[in-house]
Amino acid sequence: MSARSTPIVHIETFGCQMNESDSELVRAMLKREGFAFTEDRERADVVLVNTCAIRENAHNKVYAHLSEMRSLKKHRPLVVGVLGCMAQNLKSELAQKEPLVDVLAGPDAYRQLPKLISTALESQEQGFSQKAFALDLSEYETYEGVLPDRESGVNAWITVMRGCDNFCSFCVVPYTRGRERSRDPQGILAEAQDAAARGFPQVTLLGQNVNSYRFDEWDFAKLVEAVADQPGIERVRFTSPHPKDFPQALIEVIAAHPNVCKHVHLPLQAGSDRILDLMGRTYTGAEYLALVDRIRASIPEVVLTTDIICGFCSESEEDFLETYCMMERVRFDSAYIFKYSERKNTIAARKYPDDVPEEVKGARVARLVDLQRRITLERHRGFIGRDMAVLVEGDAARSANQGMGKTDGNITVVWDKGPEPFVPGRLVTKRIVAANAATLYGA
């Protein structure tokens, strides 16, 4: 870095929880090298956009932000960096078609960011623009030894593994984040201890497929139990598991351990065996239902959520109706429902035409959203009259006179504040007095 004043960085994060966690790693590594951070983009010398490549909407948001930065860069020196999955997947396009981008760094190259940014800053000071790119995937990088720079809150994201070996045909993650590799459990436990010491009562363990976690004799069930046993950790969550290898041992840990949350996010993606096979999901609808039954038999109070893709390649009305019927059968507590959008370099993009019309995709999404809203409302109304433990997160979105928090099952609860102390991070008991499809209301 040159003798210039301390460079000020602004980072914007799009996409999944893994990207949130990665941004915390980036902040930690840059601060260690003398960079400062600001929430105000107008004050920044460097703007980093940490991107997602999973869905088209995320791409569009990133390109919109880059367009906004064009005008900023016309009026003052500014280094613009694109990080993460989109940088990895669209490296040629971004390098050639987005001249305002000075730095590109893939998810395995964040240790190189201080040098990349310094190179770009120094070239600007000298009156020219030198691009700085690092986009190699690693078989080993887990950022061990880097303690994330976490912002205040009640939840600490802890990445336990990186990459994915599943190669679902619709998914770009194996190409943008590389192959699976698991972190040393002792490093994970140390990070959980640090989070608890800093006042985070909840940790969420992250991985593209957490139940593939393996390190020597450690599997994911053993890791979850060990994290839950750390003093000061009130709640442990994890996301996301894959239905193909959800072990009985993990179900037993969730059922037996009081501070492992009784919430399982179990991506279904489709209810049709034909579509599941085209997607490369490696399970059938019957196998998925058997897993749901096993989970509910051991954890009767479990909250089940899922992901659904509508309009995957060649999806017929009959295929769609199988998904619809599966959702009626399982009765998820909530579902994230998306239109299929083809991602560059995936198996599906190479092998199958994206042949379901957009209006059909949209109509199918609307039908599933309507069904899920009705199911969620019915399930939420079942909580009325019950006392529930709620982890206080902060003020409700609509009024500072109301508090907001989450149940063990990750359902939002809102209540009117009273004379008692209001302390984010504290577990409180609320009696549920009303409910809609989005929220429980407590007293």
Coordinates of C-alpha atoms in Angstrom, one line a residue:
M1 CA 0.0 0.0 0.0
S2 CA 1.3 3.5 -0.8
A3 CA 1.8 6.3 1.7
R4 CA -1.6 7.7 0.9
S5 CA -4.1 8.2 3.7
T6 CA -6.0 5.2 5.1
P7 CA -8.1 3.8 2.3
I8 CA -11.8 3.7 3.2
V9 CA -13.8 0.7 2.0
H10 CA -17.6 0.2 1.5
I11 CA -18.9 -3.3 1.0
E12 CA -22.3 -4.3 -0.3
T13 CA -23.4 -7.9 0.1
F14 CA -26.0 -9.8 -2.1
G15 CA -27.3 -13.3 -1.9
C16 CA -27.1 -16.0 0.7
Q17 CA -25.9 -16.3 4.3
M18 CA -22.6 -17.6 3.0
N19 CA -22.0 -14.3 1.3
E20 CA -22.8 -12.5 4.6
S21 CA -20.2 -14.6 6.3
D22 CA -17.6 -14.0 3.5
S23 CA -18.1 -10.3 3.8
E24 CA -17.2 -10.6 7.5
L25 CA -14.0 -12.4 6.5
V26 CA -13.2 -9.8 4.0
R27 CA -13.6 -7.0 6.5
A28 CA -11.4 -8.8 9.0
M29 CA -8.6 -9.4 6.5
L30 CA -8.7 -5.8 5.1
K31 CA -8.8 -4.2 8.6
R32 CA -5.8 -6.3 9.6
E33 CA -3.9 -4.7 6.7
G34 CA -4.9 -1.1 7.7
F35 CA -8.0 -0.5 5.6
A36 CA -11.0 1.4 7.2
F37 CA -14.7 0.8 6.5
T38 CA -17.7 3.0 6.1
E39 CA -21.4 2.5 5.6
D40 CA -21.6 5.6 3.4
R41 CA -20.7 4.7 -0.2
E42 CA -20.1 8.4 -1.0
R43 CA -17.2 8.5 1.5
A44 CA -15.5 5.4 0.2
D45 CA -12.3 5.1 -1.8
V46 CA -13.1 1.5 -2.6
V47 CA -16.5 -0.1 -3.2
L48 CA -16.6 -3.9 -3.1
V49 CA -19.7 -5.7 -4.3
N50 CA -20.0 -9.3 -2.9
T51 CA -22.2 -11.1 -5.4
C52 CA -24.4 -14.1 -5.8
A53 CA -24.7 -16.1 -9.0
I54 CA -27.6 -18.4 -8.0
R55 CA -30.6 -16.5 -9.5
E56 CA -31.2 -13.9 -12.3
N57 CA -32.6 -11.4 -9.9
A58 CA -29.3 -11.2 -8.0
H59 CA -27.4 -10.6 -11.3
N60 CA -29.8 -7.8 -12.2
K61 CA -29.3 -6.1 -8.8
V62 CA -25.5 -6.3 -9.1
Y63 CA -25.5 -4.8 -12.6
A64 CA -27.9 -2.0 -11.4
H65 CA -25.4 -1.2 -8.6
L66 CA -22.5 -1.1 -11.0
S67 CA -24.5 1.3 -13.2
E68 CA -24.9 3.6 -10.2
M69 CA -21.2 3.5 -9.6
R70 CA -20.4 4.7 -13.1
S71 CA -21.6 8.2 -12.3
L72 CA -19.6 8.1 -9.0
K73 CA -16.5 7.2 -10.8
K74 CA -16.9 10.0 -13.3
H75 CA -16.6 12.6 -10.5
R76 CA -13.9 11.2 -8.3
P77 CA -11.3 8.4 -8.1
L78 CA -12.9 5.2 -7.0
V79 CA -11.8 1.6 -7.0
V80 CA -14.7 -0.8 -7.8
G81 CA -14.3 -4.5 -6.9
V82 CA -16.6 -7.4 -7.7
L83 CA -16.2 -10.4 -5.3
G84 CA -17.8 -13.8 -4.9
C85 CA -19.8 -16.2 -7.1
M86 CA -20.6 -13.8 -9.9
A87 CA -17.0 -12.7 -10.2
Q88 CA -16.0 -16.3 -10.5
N89 CA -18.8 -17.4 -12.9
L90 CA -18.8 -14.3 -15.2
K91 CA -15.2 -13.4 -15.0
S92 CA -14.7 -12.9 -18.8
E93 CA -17.9 -10.9 -19.2
L94 CA -17.1 -8.6 -16.2
A95 CA -13.5 -8.2 -17.2
Q96 CA -14.3 -7.3 -20.8
K97 CA -17.7 -5.6 -20.7
E98 CA -17.5 -3.7 -17.4
P99 CA -14.5 -1.3 -17.7
L100 CA -15.4 0.4 -14.4
V101 CA -14.5 -2.9 -12.5
D102 CA -10.9 -2.6 -11.2
V103 CA -10.8 -5.7 -9.0
L104 CA -12.2 -9.2 -9.4
A105 CA -11.8 -11.8 -6.7
G106 CA -13.5 -15.2 -6.4
P107 CA -14.6 -16.8 -3.2
D108 CA -11.2 -18.5 -2.6
A109 CA -9.1 -15.4 -3.3
Y110 CA -10.0 -13.1 -0.4
R111 CA -6.5 -13.4 1.2
Q112 CA -5.2 -11.6 -1.9
L113 CA -7.6 -8.7 -1.6
P114 CA -5.3 -6.3 0.3
K115 CA -2.7 -6.6 -2.5
L116 CA -5.3 -6.4 -5.3
I117 CA -6.9 -3.3 -3.9
S118 CA -3.6 -1.6 -3.2
T119 CA -2.4 -2.3 -6.8
A120 CA -5.6 -0.6 -8.1
L121 CA -5.4 2.4 -5.8
E122 CA -1.7 3.0 -6.6
S123 CA -2.3 2.8 -10.3
Q124 CA -5.1 5.4 -10.0
E125 CA -2.8 7.7 -8.0
Q126 CA -0.3 7.5 -10.9
G127 CA -2.9 8.4 -13.4
F128 CA -3.7 5.1 -15.1
S129 CA -6.0 2.1 -14.4
Q130 CA -4.4 -1.3 -13.7
K131 CA -6.9 -4.2 -13.3
A132 CA -6.2 -6.7 -10.5
F133 CA -7.9 -10.1 -10.7
A134 CA -7.6 -13.3 -8.6
L135 CA -10.1 -16.0 -9.7
D136 CA -8.4 -19.4 -9.0
L137 CA -10.5 -22.0 -7.1
S138 CA -8.7 -23.8 -4.3
E139 CA -9.0 -27.4 -3.0
Y140 CA -7.8 -26.3 0.4
E141 CA -8.8 -22.8 1.3
T142 CA -11.2 -22.6 4.3
Y143 CA -9.9 -19.3 5.8
E144 CA -8.8 -21.0 8.9
G145 CA -7.2 -18.6 11.3
V146 CA -9.3 -15.6 10.1
L147 CA -11.7 -14.5 12.8
P148 CA -14.7 -12.8 11.1
D149 CA -15.3 -9.1 11.8
R150 CA -18.9 -9.3 12.9
E151 CA -21.3 -6.5 13.1
S152 CA -23.5 -6.3 16.2
G153 CA -26.6 -8.5 16.4
V154 CA -27.8 -11.7 18.0
N155 CA -26.7 -14.2 15.4
A156 CA -23.1 -15.2 14.3
W157 CA -22.7 -17.0 11.0
I158 CA -20.0 -19.7 11.2
T159 CA -18.9 -21.3 7.9
V160 CA -18.1 -24.9 8.6
M161 CA -17.3 -26.0 5.1
R162 CA -16.9 -24.5 1.6
G163 CA -17.7 -25.8 -1.8
C164 CA -20.1 -28.5 -3.1
D165 CA -19.7 -31.9 -4.8
N166 CA -23.4 -32.4 -5.6
F167 CA -23.5 -30.9 -9.1
C168 CA -27.2 -30.5 -9.2
S169 CA -27.9 -29.7 -12.8
F170 CA -29.5 -26.2 -12.2
C171 CA -26.8 -25.0 -9.7
V172 CA -23.7 -23.0 -10.4
V173 CA -22.2 -23.4 -6.9
P174 CA -19.6 -26.2 -7.7
Y175 CA -18.2 -24.0 -10.4
T176 CA -18.1 -20.8 -8.4
R177 CA -17.1 -22.2 -5.0
G178 CA -15.2 -25.3 -5.9
R179 CA -15.1 -28.7 -4.3
E180 CA -16.1 -29.6 -0.7
R181 CA -13.7 -29.1 2.0
S182 CA -14.4 -29.0 5.8
R183 CA -12.9 -26.8 8.4
D184 CA -11.0 -28.1 11.5
P185 CA -13.7 -28.6 14.2
Q186 CA -11.4 -27.0 16.8
G187 CA -11.3 -23.8 14.7
I188 CA -15.1 -23.8 14.5
L189 CA -15.4 -24.3 18.3
A190 CA -13.0 -21.5 18.9
E191 CA -15.1 -19.3 16.7
A192 CA -18.3 -20.2 18.5
Q193 CA -16.5 -19.5 21.9
D194 CA -15.5 -16.1 20.5
A195 CA -19.0 -15.3 19.3
A196 CA -20.4 -16.2 22.7
A197 CA -17.8 -14.0 24.5
R198 CA -18.8 -11.1 22.2
G199 CA -22.4 -11.5 23.3
F200 CA -23.9 -13.4 20.3
P201 CA -26.4 -15.8 21.9
Q202 CA -27.1 -17.7 18.6
V203 CA -24.8 -19.2 16.0
T204 CA -25.8 -20.5 12.6
L205 CA -23.5 -23.1 11.0
L206 CA -23.2 -22.7 7.2
G207 CA -22.3 -24.9 4.3
Q208 CA -23.6 -25.6 0.8
N209 CA -24.5 -29.1 2.1
V210 CA -23.7 -29.2 5.8
N211 CA -24.4 -32.8 6.3
S212 CA -21.4 -33.6 4.0
Y213 CA -19.2 -32.2 6.8
R214 CA -16.3 -34.5 7.5
F215 CA -13.0 -33.9 9.4
D216 CA -11.1 -36.9 10.6
E217 CA -13.6 -38.7 12.9
W218 CA -16.0 -35.7 13.1
D219 CA -19.3 -35.7 11.2
F220 CA -21.9 -32.9 11.2
A221 CA -24.0 -34.4 14.0
K222 CA -20.9 -34.5 16.3
L223 CA -20.0 -30.9 15.3
V224 CA -23.5 -29.6 16.0
E225 CA -23.6 -31.2 19.5
A226 CA -20.1 -29.9 20.3
V227 CA -21.1 -26.3 19.3
A228 CA -24.3 -26.5 21.3
D229 CA -22.3 -27.5 24.4
Q230 CA -20.2 -24.3 24.3
P231 CA -21.0 -22.0 27.3
G232 CA -23.1 -18.9 26.4
I233 CA -24.6 -20.4 23.2
E234 CA -28.4 -20.2 23.6
R235 CA -29.3 -21.4 20.2
V236 CA -27.7 -23.3 17.3
R237 CA -29.0 -23.3 13.8
F238 CA -27.7 -24.7 10.6
T239 CA -28.3 -24.4 6.8
S240 CA -28.6 -26.1 4.4
P241 CA -28.7 -29.9 4.5
H242 CA -29.4 -32.1 1.5
P243 CA -32.1 -34.7 1.6
K244 CA -29.9 -37.3 0.1
D245 CA -27.7 -37.8 3.1
F246 CA -29.6 -36.6 6.2
P247 CA -28.3 -38.9 8.9
Q248 CA -30.4 -40.3 11.8
A249 CA -27.6 -39.2 14.2
L250 CA -28.3 -35.6 13.3
I251 CA -32.1 -36.0 13.8
E252 CA -31.3 -37.4 17.2
V253 CA -29.0 -34.5 18.1
I254 CA -31.7 -32.0 17.2
A255 CA -34.3 -33.9 19.2
A256 CA -32.2 -34.4 22.3
H257 CA -30.3 -31.1 22.6
P258 CA -32.5 -28.3 24.1
N259 CA -30.5 -25.5 22.4
V260 CA -30.3 -27.0 18.9
C261 CA -33.2 -25.3 17.2
K262 CA -36.1 -27.5 16.1
H263 CA -36.1 -26.1 12.6
V264 CA -34.9 -28.0 9.5
H265 CA -34.6 -26.3 6.1
L266 CA -34.9 -29.2 3.7
P267 CA -34.8 -28.2 0.0
L268 CA -37.2 -30.2 -2.0
Q269 CA -36.9 -28.3 -5.4
A270 CA -39.5 -30.4 -7.1
G271 CA -42.1 -33.1 -6.4
S272 CA -41.8 -34.9 -9.7
D273 CA -39.4 -37.9 -9.8
R274 CA -38.7 -37.1 -13.5
I275 CA -37.8 -33.5 -12.8
L276 CA -35.8 -34.5 -9.7
D277 CA -33.8 -36.9 -11.9
L278 CA -33.1 -34.2 -14.5
M279 CA -32.1 -31.9 -11.7
G280 CA -29.6 -34.5 -10.4
R281 CA -31.1 -34.4 -6.9
T282 CA -30.4 -38.2 -6.3
Y283 CA -33.6 -38.9 -4.3
T284 CA -37.2 -39.6 -5.2
G285 CA -40.4 -38.0 -3.9
A286 CA -41.0 -41.2 -1.8
E287 CA -37.6 -41.0 -0.3
Y288 CA -38.1 -37.3 0.6
L289 CA -41.4 -38.1 2.3
A290 CA -39.9 -41.0 4.2
L291 CA -37.2 -38.5 5.5
V292 CA -39.9 -36.0 6.5
D293 CA -41.8 -38.8 8.4
R294 CA -38.6 -39.8 10.2
I295 CA -37.8 -36.2 11.2
R296 CA -41.4 -35.6 12.5
A297 CA -41.5 -38.9 14.3
S298 CA -38.4 -37.9 16.3
I299 CA -39.1 -34.2 16.5
P300 CA -42.9 -33.7 16.6
E301 CA -42.6 -29.9 17.1
V302 CA -40.2 -29.4 14.2
V303 CA -40.6 -26.5 11.8
L304 CA -40.0 -27.6 8.3
T305 CA -39.1 -25.1 5.5
T306 CA -38.0 -25.7 1.9
D307 CA -37.0 -24.4 -1.5
I308 CA -39.0 -25.0 -4.7
I309 CA -38.0 -24.3 -8.3
C310 CA -40.9 -23.8 -10.8
G311 CA -40.6 -24.3 -14.5
F312 CA -37.4 -26.3 -14.7
C313 CA -36.5 -27.6 -18.2
S314 CA -39.4 -29.6 -19.7
E315 CA -41.6 -29.3 -16.6
S316 CA -45.1 -30.3 -17.7
E317 CA -48.4 -29.5 -16.0
E318 CA -48.4 -33.0 -14.6
D319 CA -44.9 -32.6 -13.2
F320 CA -46.0 -29.3 -11.6
L321 CA -49.0 -30.9 -10.0
E322 CA -46.8 -33.5 -8.4
T323 CA -44.9 -30.7 -6.7
Y324 CA -48.2 -29.1 -5.7
C325 CA -49.5 -32.3 -4.2
M326 CA -46.2 -32.9 -2.4
M327 CA -46.5 -29.5 -0.8
E328 CA -50.1 -30.3 0.3
R329 CA -48.8 -33.6 1.7
V330 CA -45.8 -32.3 3.6
R331 CA -47.4 -29.0 4.8
F332 CA -44.2 -27.0 5.1
D333 CA -44.2 -24.1 7.6
S334 CA -42.9 -21.9 4.8
A335 CA -41.3 -22.2 1.4
Y336 CA -39.0 -20.1 -0.8
I337 CA -40.5 -20.5 -4.3
F338 CA -38.6 -19.4 -7.4
K339 CA -38.8 -19.4 -11.2
Y340 CA -36.1 -21.5 -12.8
S341 CA -33.5 -19.2 -14.3
E342 CA -30.7 -20.8 -16.4
R343 CA -27.2 -20.2 -15.0
K344 CA -24.2 -20.1 -17.3
N345 CA -21.9 -23.1 -17.2
T346 CA -24.3 -25.4 -15.3
I347 CA -25.2 -29.0 -16.5
A348 CA -28.8 -27.9 -17.3
A349 CA -27.5 -24.9 -19.4
R350 CA -25.4 -27.4 -21.4
K351 CA -27.9 -30.2 -21.8
Y352 CA -31.5 -29.1 -21.5
P353 CA -33.3 -26.2 -23.2
D354 CA -35.0 -23.7 -20.9
D355 CA -38.3 -24.4 -22.7
V356 CA -41.0 -23.5 -20.1
P357 CA -42.5 -20.1 -21.1
E358 CA -41.9 -17.3 -18.6
E359 CA -45.6 -16.7 -18.1
V360 CA -46.1 -20.3 -17.3
K361 CA -43.3 -20.2 -14.7
G362 CA -44.8 -17.1 -13.2
A363 CA -48.3 -18.6 -13.0
R364 CA -47.0 -21.8 -11.3
V365 CA -45.0 -19.7 -8.8
A366 CA -48.2 -17.8 -8.0
R367 CA -50.2 -21.0 -7.5
L368 CA -47.6 -22.5 -5.1
V369 CA -47.2 -19.2 -3.2
D370 CA -51.0 -19.1 -2.7
L371 CA -51.1 -22.7 -1.5
Q372 CA -48.2 -22.1 0.9
R373 CA -49.7 -19.0 2.2
R374 CA -52.8 -20.9 3.2
I375 CA -50.8 -23.7 4.8
T376 CA -48.6 -21.3 6.7
L377 CA -51.6 -19.4 8.0
E378 CA -53.2 -22.6 9.3
R379 CA -50.0 -23.7 10.9
H380 CA -49.4 -20.3 12.5
R381 CA -52.9 -20.2 13.9
G382 CA -52.1 -23.4 15.6
F383 CA -49.7 -21.5 17.9
I384 CA -52.4 -19.2 19.2
G385 CA -52.7 -19.6 23.0
R386 CA -49.3 -21.1 23.4
D387 CA -46.4 -19.7 25.4
M388 CA -43.3 -19.6 23.2
A389 CA -39.6 -18.8 23.9
V390 CA -38.5 -15.9 21.7
L391 CA -35.0 -14.6 21.1
V392 CA -35.3 -10.8 21.0
E393 CA -33.7 -9.3 17.9
G394 CA -34.7 -5.6 18.0
D395 CA -37.4 -3.2 17.1
A396 CA -40.2 -4.4 14.8
A397 CA -40.0 -3.1 11.2
R398 CA -43.2 -1.1 11.4
S399 CA -42.9 0.6 14.9
A400 CA -40.2 1.2 17.4
N401 CA -42.9 0.7 20.0
Q402 CA -43.0 -3.0 19.2
G403 CA -40.3 -5.6 19.7
M404 CA -39.4 -8.4 17.2
G405 CA -37.8 -11.7 17.7
K406 CA -37.7 -15.3 16.5
T407 CA -39.0 -18.6 17.9
D408 CA -36.9 -21.7 18.1
G409 CA -38.5 -22.6 14.7
N410 CA -37.3 -19.3 13.2
I411 CA -40.8 -17.8 13.0
T412 CA -41.1 -14.0 13.5
V413 CA -42.9 -12.8 16.6
V414 CA -44.0 -9.2 17.2
W415 CA -45.3 -7.7 20.4
D416 CA -46.0 -4.3 22.1
K417 CA -43.2 -3.2 24.3
G418 CA -44.1 -2.8 28.0
P419 CA -42.3 -1.4 31.0
E420 CA -40.0 -4.4 31.3
P421 CA -36.4 -4.0 29.9
F422 CA -36.1 -4.5 26.2
V423 CA -32.8 -6.3 25.5
P424 CA -31.8 -7.7 22.1
G425 CA -30.2 -11.1 22.6
R426 CA -32.3 -12.1 25.6
L427 CA -34.7 -15.0 25.5
V428 CA -38.3 -14.0 26.6
T429 CA -41.5 -15.9 26.8
K430 CA -44.5 -14.6 24.8
R431 CA -48.0 -15.9 24.6
I432 CA -49.2 -16.0 21.0
V433 CA -52.5 -14.1 20.7
A434 CA -52.9 -13.7 16.9
A435 CA -51.2 -14.8 13.7
N436 CA -51.1 -14.2 10.0
A437 CA -49.1 -16.0 7.3
A438 CA -46.0 -13.9 8.0
T439 CA -46.0 -13.2 11.7
L440 CA -47.1 -14.4 15.2
Y441 CA -48.2 -11.7 17.6
G442 CA -47.3 -12.1 21.2
A443 CA -48.3 -10.5 24.6

